[in-house]
Each structure stands twice: as structure tokens, then as C-alpha cells.
Amino acid sequence: MGLANKKRLRELEEEGNNCKHGILLLQETWRPTEAECTPIGNWTLYGTGSNTNPRGTGTGIMVHNSVAIKSWHHISPRITAVGIQYDRRHNMLFSAYAPVHNGRQGGHRATIFYEKLAEKYKGHEPGATY
């Protein structure tokens, strides 16, 4: 049902609290903001959405405050990423909501989606810095 109102955000916070700590990857967040960093209790939601289609294809990554985030990236409404320190390296974590691959229009959207994802990933291959 998305995260379009305060009730849904409270439900998301409760779900996070059931996990106690960690990282939750979200799809279909239905948020009206293109890129946002929203505190939710002991968590932070790094999310993407669309101000023209808020009930569309947003994604998010909800991270417990005990996890140090080095960077976060709004790649598209369908792709959110966070950079996390891991030992002496950085890991990129992606939350992606791929479009359906049906028909000519769907195939084109899927191609663009996978090109954006590959482009962002290439910059963060082992040994890459950001």
C-alpha cells in the first residue's frame, strides 16, 4: 500500500523495530518526493519517488541508526543505493524495482532501467572509490 501517509510510516517503524537493527530494502514506496532522507524512530529511510507519479515506482532503503552510511544515491525512482563502510572497504547496497518486460514500451523501460543500474554499479566495482 505504499508509504504515502504517517500511518504507513508508523507501521514501517514497527516492522523495523521487530528486526531490532539492520537494513530493510523497500519497493513500491509510493512517495511524492524524488529523493529524501527521513528519520523514522531509530531508523532512517533513504528513499526515492516521483512528484509526478507518487503512487508509482519508488524504492527505499531503511537503515538502523547503528549502521554508518557513507553515501546515498537517488539513481531513479526505481533505484536507491547506499554506501556502507565494511572493514576497510565500502559496499554499495541497491534497492531496485525492475519494470515488467512485456510489450514494446515495457521492453524499452526495462532496458533503460538495467542500463542505469549497470552504469551506477560500474563506478563501485571492487577497488573503485567514491
Coordinates of C-alpha atoms in Angstrom, one line a residue:
M1 CA 0.0 0.0 0.0
G2 CA 3.0 2.3 -0.1
L3 CA 4.3 4.8 2.4
A4 CA 2.2 7.8 1.5
N5 CA 1.0 8.7 4.9
K6 CA 2.0 8.9 8.6
K7 CA 0.1 5.7 9.5
R8 CA 2.1 3.7 6.9
L9 CA 5.4 5.2 8.2
R10 CA 4.5 4.2 11.8
E11 CA 3.8 0.6 10.5
L12 CA 7.2 0.6 8.8
E13 CA 8.8 1.8 12.0
E14 CA 7.1 -1.0 13.9
E15 CA 8.4 -3.5 11.3
G16 CA 11.9 -2.1 11.7
N17 CA 11.7 -2.4 15.5
N18 CA 10.7 -6.0 15.1
C19 CA 14.0 -6.5 13.4
K20 CA 15.9 -4.6 16.1
H21 CA 18.7 -3.4 13.8
G22 CA 19.9 -3.8 10.3
I23 CA 18.8 -2.8 6.8
L24 CA 15.4 -3.2 5.1
L25 CA 15.1 -2.9 1.3
L26 CA 11.8 -1.5 0.0
Q27 CA 9.9 -1.3 -3.3
E28 CA 6.7 0.5 -4.3
T29 CA 7.1 3.1 -1.6
W30 CA 4.7 5.5 -3.3
R31 CA 6.4 8.6 -2.1
P32 CA 5.8 12.1 -3.5
T33 CA 9.5 13.2 -3.2
E34 CA 12.2 12.4 -5.7
A35 CA 14.9 11.9 -3.1
E36 CA 14.5 12.0 0.6
C37 CA 16.3 11.1 3.8
T38 CA 13.7 10.8 6.5
P39 CA 14.3 9.9 10.2
I40 CA 11.7 7.3 11.4
G41 CA 12.4 6.5 15.1
N42 CA 15.7 4.6 15.4
W43 CA 15.9 4.3 11.6
T44 CA 16.5 6.5 8.6
L45 CA 14.6 6.0 5.3
Y46 CA 16.7 6.8 2.2
G47 CA 14.1 6.9 -0.5
T48 CA 13.1 7.8 -4.0
G49 CA 9.8 8.5 -5.5
S50 CA 8.1 10.8 -8.1
N51 CA 6.3 14.1 -7.6
T52 CA 4.5 13.5 -10.9
N53 CA 3.6 9.8 -10.2
P54 CA 3.7 9.4 -6.4
R55 CA 1.8 6.1 -6.5
G56 CA 4.2 4.7 -8.9
T57 CA 7.6 3.0 -8.6
G58 CA 9.5 4.4 -5.6
T59 CA 12.2 2.5 -3.8
G60 CA 13.8 2.9 -0.4
I61 CA 16.4 1.6 2.0
M62 CA 15.6 1.8 5.7
V63 CA 18.8 1.7 7.8
H64 CA 19.0 1.4 11.6
N65 CA 20.9 4.3 13.1
S66 CA 23.6 1.9 14.4
V67 CA 24.7 1.3 10.7
A68 CA 27.0 4.1 9.4
I69 CA 26.0 5.3 5.9
K70 CA 28.9 6.8 4.0
S71 CA 26.7 8.0 1.0
W72 CA 23.3 7.6 -0.6
H73 CA 22.2 7.9 -4.1
H74 CA 19.0 8.7 -5.9
I75 CA 19.6 6.9 -9.2
S76 CA 16.0 6.9 -10.4
P77 CA 12.6 6.5 -8.8
R78 CA 13.2 2.7 -9.3
I79 CA 16.7 2.6 -7.9
T80 CA 18.1 3.8 -4.5
A81 CA 21.6 3.0 -3.2
V82 CA 23.5 3.5 0.0
G83 CA 27.3 3.1 0.6
I84 CA 28.3 1.4 3.8
Q85 CA 31.7 1.1 5.4
Y86 CA 32.7 -2.5 5.7
D87 CA 36.0 -3.1 7.3
R88 CA 38.4 -1.0 5.1
R89 CA 36.2 -1.2 2.1
H90 CA 32.8 0.2 1.0
N91 CA 29.8 -1.8 0.0
M92 CA 27.0 -0.4 -2.2
L93 CA 23.6 -1.7 -1.4
F94 CA 20.8 -1.3 -4.1
S95 CA 17.1 -1.4 -3.7
A96 CA 15.7 -1.8 -7.2
Y97 CA 12.2 -2.3 -8.5
A98 CA 12.6 -3.6 -12.1
P99 CA 9.9 -2.8 -14.6
V100 CA 7.9 -5.6 -16.2
H101 CA 9.3 -6.7 -19.5
N102 CA 6.1 -7.0 -21.6
G103 CA 5.3 -5.3 -24.9
R104 CA 7.4 -2.8 -26.7
Q105 CA 7.0 0.0 -24.1
G106 CA 7.9 -2.3 -21.2
G107 CA 11.0 -3.6 -23.0
H108 CA 12.2 0.0 -23.5
R109 CA 11.6 0.9 -19.8
A110 CA 13.4 -2.3 -18.7
T111 CA 16.4 -1.6 -21.0
I112 CA 16.8 1.9 -19.6
F113 CA 16.4 0.6 -16.0
Y114 CA 19.2 -2.0 -16.4
E115 CA 21.5 0.5 -18.2
K116 CA 21.1 2.9 -15.2
L117 CA 21.8 0.1 -12.7
A118 CA 24.8 -1.2 -14.6
E119 CA 26.2 2.4 -15.0
K120 CA 26.0 3.0 -11.3
Y121 CA 27.4 -0.4 -10.4
K122 CA 30.4 0.0 -12.7
G123 CA 31.5 3.0 -10.6
H124 CA 31.6 0.9 -7.5
E125 CA 33.3 -2.3 -8.6
P126 CA 36.0 -3.7 -6.2
G127 CA 38.8 -1.3 -5.9
A128 CA 36.7 1.7 -7.0
T129 CA 36.4 4.8 -4.8
Y130 CA 33.6 7.2 -4.3

